[in-house]
Short mmCIF file of C-alpha atoms in Angstrom, two decimals:
data_model
loop_
_atom_site.label_atom_id
_atom_site.label_comp_id
_atom_site.label_asym_id
_atom_site.label_seq_id
_atom_site.Cartn_x
_atom_site.Cartn_y
_atom_site.Cartn_z
CA MET A 1105 89.35 83.84 47.30
CA ALA A 1106 88.71 80.03 47.54
CA ARG A 1107 87.27 78.35 44.42
CA GLN A 1108 83.74 77.37 43.63
CA LEU A 1109 83.09 74.23 45.54
CA ASP A 1110 80.91 71.42 43.69
CA TYR A 1111 77.38 71.10 43.71
CA HIS A 1112 77.63 67.86 45.89
CA THR A 1113 79.46 70.06 48.49
CA MET A 1114 76.91 72.55 48.36
CA TRP A 1115 74.19 70.55 48.92
CA GLN A 1116 75.74 69.23 51.56
CA ILE A 1117 76.28 72.50 53.37
CA PHE A 1118 73.22 73.46 53.28
CA ALA A 1119 71.50 70.61 54.06
CA ARG A 1120 73.40 71.08 57.49
CA PHE A 1121 72.55 74.57 57.52
CA ARG A 1122 68.98 73.71 57.07
CA GLU A 1123 69.19 70.83 59.88
CA SER A 1124 70.65 73.31 62.07
CA GLU A 1125 68.22 76.36 61.34
CA PRO A 1126 64.97 74.73 59.38
CA GLU A 1127 63.47 78.75 59.46
CA PRO A 1128 66.21 81.67 59.14
CA LYS A 1129 64.84 84.95 60.52
CA GLY A 1130 66.31 88.25 59.79
CA GLU A 1131 66.87 90.51 62.79
CA LEU A 1132 65.68 93.41 61.64
CA GLU A 1133 62.12 94.15 63.71
CA HIS A 1134 59.09 94.89 61.32
CA LEU A 1135 55.85 95.14 61.40
CA ASN A 1136 54.56 94.75 57.71
CA ALA A 1137 56.26 95.38 53.85
CA PHE A 1138 56.03 98.97 54.39
CA THR A 1139 57.79 99.25 57.86
CA LEU A 1140 60.26 96.31 56.75
CA LEU A 1141 61.13 98.53 53.61
CA VAL A 1142 62.28 101.47 55.41
CA ALA A 1143 64.01 99.47 58.69
CA VAL A 1144 66.14 97.84 55.54
CA ALA A 1145 67.16 100.92 54.25
CA LEU A 1146 67.27 102.70 57.46
CA SER A 1147 69.93 99.50 58.19
CA ALA A 1148 72.74 101.05 55.60
CA GLN A 1149 76.21 101.63 57.59
CA ALA A 1150 74.08 101.08 60.81
CA THR A 1151 73.76 97.75 62.95
CA ASP A 1152 70.17 95.74 62.92
CA ALA A 1153 70.46 96.36 66.92
CA GLY A 1154 70.90 100.25 66.44
CA VAL A 1155 67.69 100.61 64.01
CA ASN A 1156 65.40 98.08 66.52
CA LYS A 1157 65.77 100.51 69.34
CA ALA A 1158 65.47 103.40 67.03
CA THR A 1159 62.10 101.86 65.11
CA ARG A 1160 60.36 100.06 67.68
CA THR A 1161 58.68 103.43 69.19
CA LEU A 1162 59.07 104.66 65.49
CA PHE A 1163 56.63 101.79 63.94
CA LYS A 1164 54.01 102.28 66.89
CA ILE A 1165 53.04 105.50 65.10
CA ALA A 1166 54.19 105.32 61.75
CA ASP A 1167 53.36 101.78 60.01
CA THR A 1168 52.21 103.31 56.17
CA PRO A 1169 53.49 106.09 54.18
CA GLU A 1170 50.48 108.18 55.12
CA LYS A 1171 51.37 108.16 58.72
CA MET A 1172 55.30 108.56 57.81
CA LEU A 1173 54.41 111.50 55.33
CA ALA A 1174 52.57 113.18 58.36
CA LEU A 1175 55.08 113.15 60.77
CA GLY A 1176 57.32 114.87 58.51
CA GLU A 1177 60.85 115.50 58.07
CA GLU A 1178 61.39 116.87 61.80
CA GLY A 1179 59.03 114.44 63.23
CA LEU A 1180 60.98 111.38 61.85
CA THR A 1181 64.12 112.48 62.62
CA ASP A 1182 63.63 113.15 66.39
CA TYR A 1183 63.42 108.84 66.21
CA ILE A 1184 65.68 107.98 63.77
CA LYS A 1185 68.70 110.35 65.01
CA THR A 1186 70.91 107.20 66.61
CA ILE A 1187 71.11 106.07 63.51
CA GLY A 1188 74.29 106.94 61.21
CA LEU A 1189 73.04 109.17 58.19
CA PHE A 1190 69.93 110.26 60.08
CA ARG A 1191 69.22 112.63 58.39
CA GLN A 1192 69.23 111.99 54.48
CA LYS A 1193 67.85 108.89 55.81
CA ALA A 1194 64.73 110.69 56.59
CA LYS A 1195 64.79 112.99 53.59
CA ASN A 1196 64.18 109.07 51.64
CA VAL A 1197 62.32 107.54 54.31
CA LEU A 1198 60.03 110.78 53.21
CA LYS A 1199 60.55 110.31 49.68
CA LEU A 1200 59.41 106.52 49.45
CA SER A 1201 56.67 107.25 51.18
CA ARG A 1202 55.50 109.74 48.97
CA ILE A 1203 56.13 107.42 46.25
CA LEU A 1204 54.71 105.22 47.66
CA HIS A 1205 51.46 107.32 48.55
CA GLU A 1206 51.14 108.73 45.06
CA GLN A 1207 51.60 105.63 42.85
CA TYR A 1208 51.28 102.61 44.91
CA GLY A 1209 48.47 103.27 46.52
CA GLY A 1210 50.23 103.14 49.82
CA LYS A 1211 51.46 99.63 48.60
CA VAL A 1212 55.73 98.28 48.58
CA PRO A 1213 55.43 96.67 45.42
CA SER A 1214 56.48 93.51 44.31
CA SER A 1215 59.19 93.89 41.56
CA ARG A 1216 62.97 94.64 41.80
CA ALA A 1217 62.63 97.20 39.16
CA ALA A 1218 59.92 99.17 41.17
CA LEU A 1219 61.59 98.96 44.19
CA VAL A 1220 65.17 100.04 43.11
CA THR A 1221 63.62 103.37 41.78
CA LEU A 1222 62.65 104.62 45.70
CA PRO A 1223 64.88 106.74 47.09
CA GLY A 1224 67.63 104.98 49.72
CA VAL A 1225 67.06 102.00 48.12
CA GLY A 1226 69.00 99.94 46.46
CA ARG A 1227 69.43 96.30 44.78
CA LYS A 1228 70.45 94.59 48.12
CA THR A 1229 67.42 96.31 49.60
CA ALA A 1230 65.17 95.07 46.90
CA ASN A 1231 66.44 92.02 47.76
CA VAL A 1232 65.49 92.02 51.08
CA VAL A 1233 62.30 92.99 50.69
CA LEU A 1234 61.79 90.35 48.05
CA ASN A 1235 63.07 87.80 50.39
CA MET A 1236 61.85 88.34 53.33
CA TRP A 1237 58.04 89.52 52.33
CA PHE A 1238 57.42 88.14 49.11
CA ARG A 1239 58.99 85.10 49.58
CA HIS A 1240 61.03 85.06 46.36
CA PRO A 1241 64.41 83.59 46.04
CA ALA A 1242 66.41 87.04 45.84
CA GLN A 1243 69.57 86.80 47.32
CA ALA A 1244 70.77 90.46 49.30
CA VAL A 1245 74.82 90.17 49.21
CA ASP A 1246 76.19 91.95 52.57
CA THR A 1247 79.70 92.31 53.55
CA HIS A 1248 78.61 88.83 55.25
CA ILE A 1249 78.15 87.03 52.31
CA PHE A 1250 80.54 88.32 50.67
CA ARG A 1251 83.24 87.35 53.13
CA VAL A 1252 81.63 83.95 53.90
CA GLY A 1253 81.00 83.28 50.19
CA ASN A 1254 84.23 83.70 48.74
CA ARG A 1255 86.40 82.27 51.99
CA THR A 1256 84.66 79.24 51.84
CA GLY A 1257 84.19 78.72 48.12
CA ILE A 1258 79.87 78.49 48.23
CA ALA A 1259 79.75 82.00 46.75
CA ALA A 1260 83.53 82.82 45.10
CA GLY A 1261 83.30 86.34 43.08
CA LYS A 1262 85.24 89.90 43.07
CA THR A 1263 82.36 91.99 42.98
CA VAL A 1264 79.05 91.99 45.03
CA GLU A 1265 77.16 91.02 41.72
CA VAL A 1266 78.79 88.31 41.17
CA VAL A 1267 78.59 86.45 44.44
CA GLU A 1268 74.91 87.38 43.96
CA ARG A 1269 74.63 85.71 40.60
CA ALA A 1270 77.44 82.74 42.05
CA ILE A 1271 74.41 81.99 45.09
CA GLU A 1272 71.67 81.58 42.17
CA ASP A 1273 73.70 80.06 40.13
CA ASN A 1274 75.23 76.78 41.99
CA VAL A 1275 73.16 77.01 45.59
CA PRO A 1276 70.54 74.13 45.19
CA VAL A 1277 67.23 75.39 44.40
CA GLU A 1278 65.43 73.65 47.25
CA PHE A 1279 67.49 76.17 49.55
CA GLN A 1280 67.35 79.47 47.23
CA LEU A 1281 64.70 81.12 49.37
CA HIS A 1282 66.74 81.00 52.81
CA ALA A 1283 70.65 80.70 51.73
CA HIS A 1284 70.68 84.81 51.96
CA HIS A 1285 69.83 84.53 56.21
CA TRP A 1286 71.78 81.13 56.44
CA LEU A 1287 74.97 82.96 54.91
CA ILE A 1288 74.91 85.68 56.96
CA LEU A 1289 74.30 84.33 59.83
CA HIS A 1290 76.74 82.18 59.51
CA GLY A 1291 79.17 85.57 58.71
CA ARG A 1292 77.93 87.28 61.58
CA TYR A 1293 78.28 84.50 64.40
CA ILE A 1294 80.71 82.25 63.70
CA CYS A 1295 82.66 82.91 60.22
CA VAL A 1296 83.61 86.46 61.58
CA ALA A 1297 85.98 88.59 59.90
CA ARG A 1298 89.31 88.64 61.94
CA LYS A 1299 89.44 85.58 63.67
CA PRO A 1300 86.35 83.06 62.57
CA LYS A 1301 85.74 80.52 65.02
CA CYS A 1302 86.10 77.61 63.15
CA GLY A 1303 85.61 74.96 66.29
CA ALA A 1304 82.35 75.93 66.27
CA CYS A 1305 81.49 76.06 62.49
CA LEU A 1306 79.42 72.97 61.83
CA ILE A 1307 80.52 72.84 58.03
CA ARG A 1308 84.48 73.31 58.85
CA ASP A 1309 85.63 69.78 57.15
CA LEU A 1310 83.47 70.82 53.85
CA CYS A 1311 85.07 74.87 54.09
CA PRO A 1312 88.49 74.88 52.16
CA TYR A 1313 89.94 77.47 54.10
CA GLU A 1314 93.87 77.26 54.81
CA GLU A 1315 93.53 79.38 57.76
CA LYS A 1316 91.34 77.60 60.28
CA THR A 1317 91.35 78.57 63.07
CA PHE A 1318 90.48 76.15 66.68
#
């Protein structure tokens, strides 16, 4: 685990990320806040590509909690059975849809405290929805961000919670909104787990990682 980087280095790193990709986007396809919430919930222990393949058809007929409830468990299962843990995920999606319908008028709440009370929605899922839909500078730490944060010193920490706080505390405020997307994409395509592509890395001269590959 690298030591936490200083402010000047952090600013340089995120300035480069911003110059390379000014408006980074999440890769989960969605139509509104509800379909985003469902997509993120379905993506646990699954790939974004796999979720997108299943939800493209699903969201055409069930883009609200009410329409999702009308499908029922077996109907929903037919659409998402290619996704890992699909049976439990189907139950959770229907439970959260009922709660949204009965308690929130069919709308997705914009507070983390409310979101994490929904079945199948943890802090990471809540943060993704807050960031991508409500444009709140929430930091959803996944395995990519955890690896990149510790390998580079951008956000050093032994737990997901510590890494999340390190991003919030140390990334300059003007980069907070897009920080987690830049880090996810960097980890997914460049700073990969087994053999990072350091030769193609736009921050390699600022990164203290000792086992660089070229």
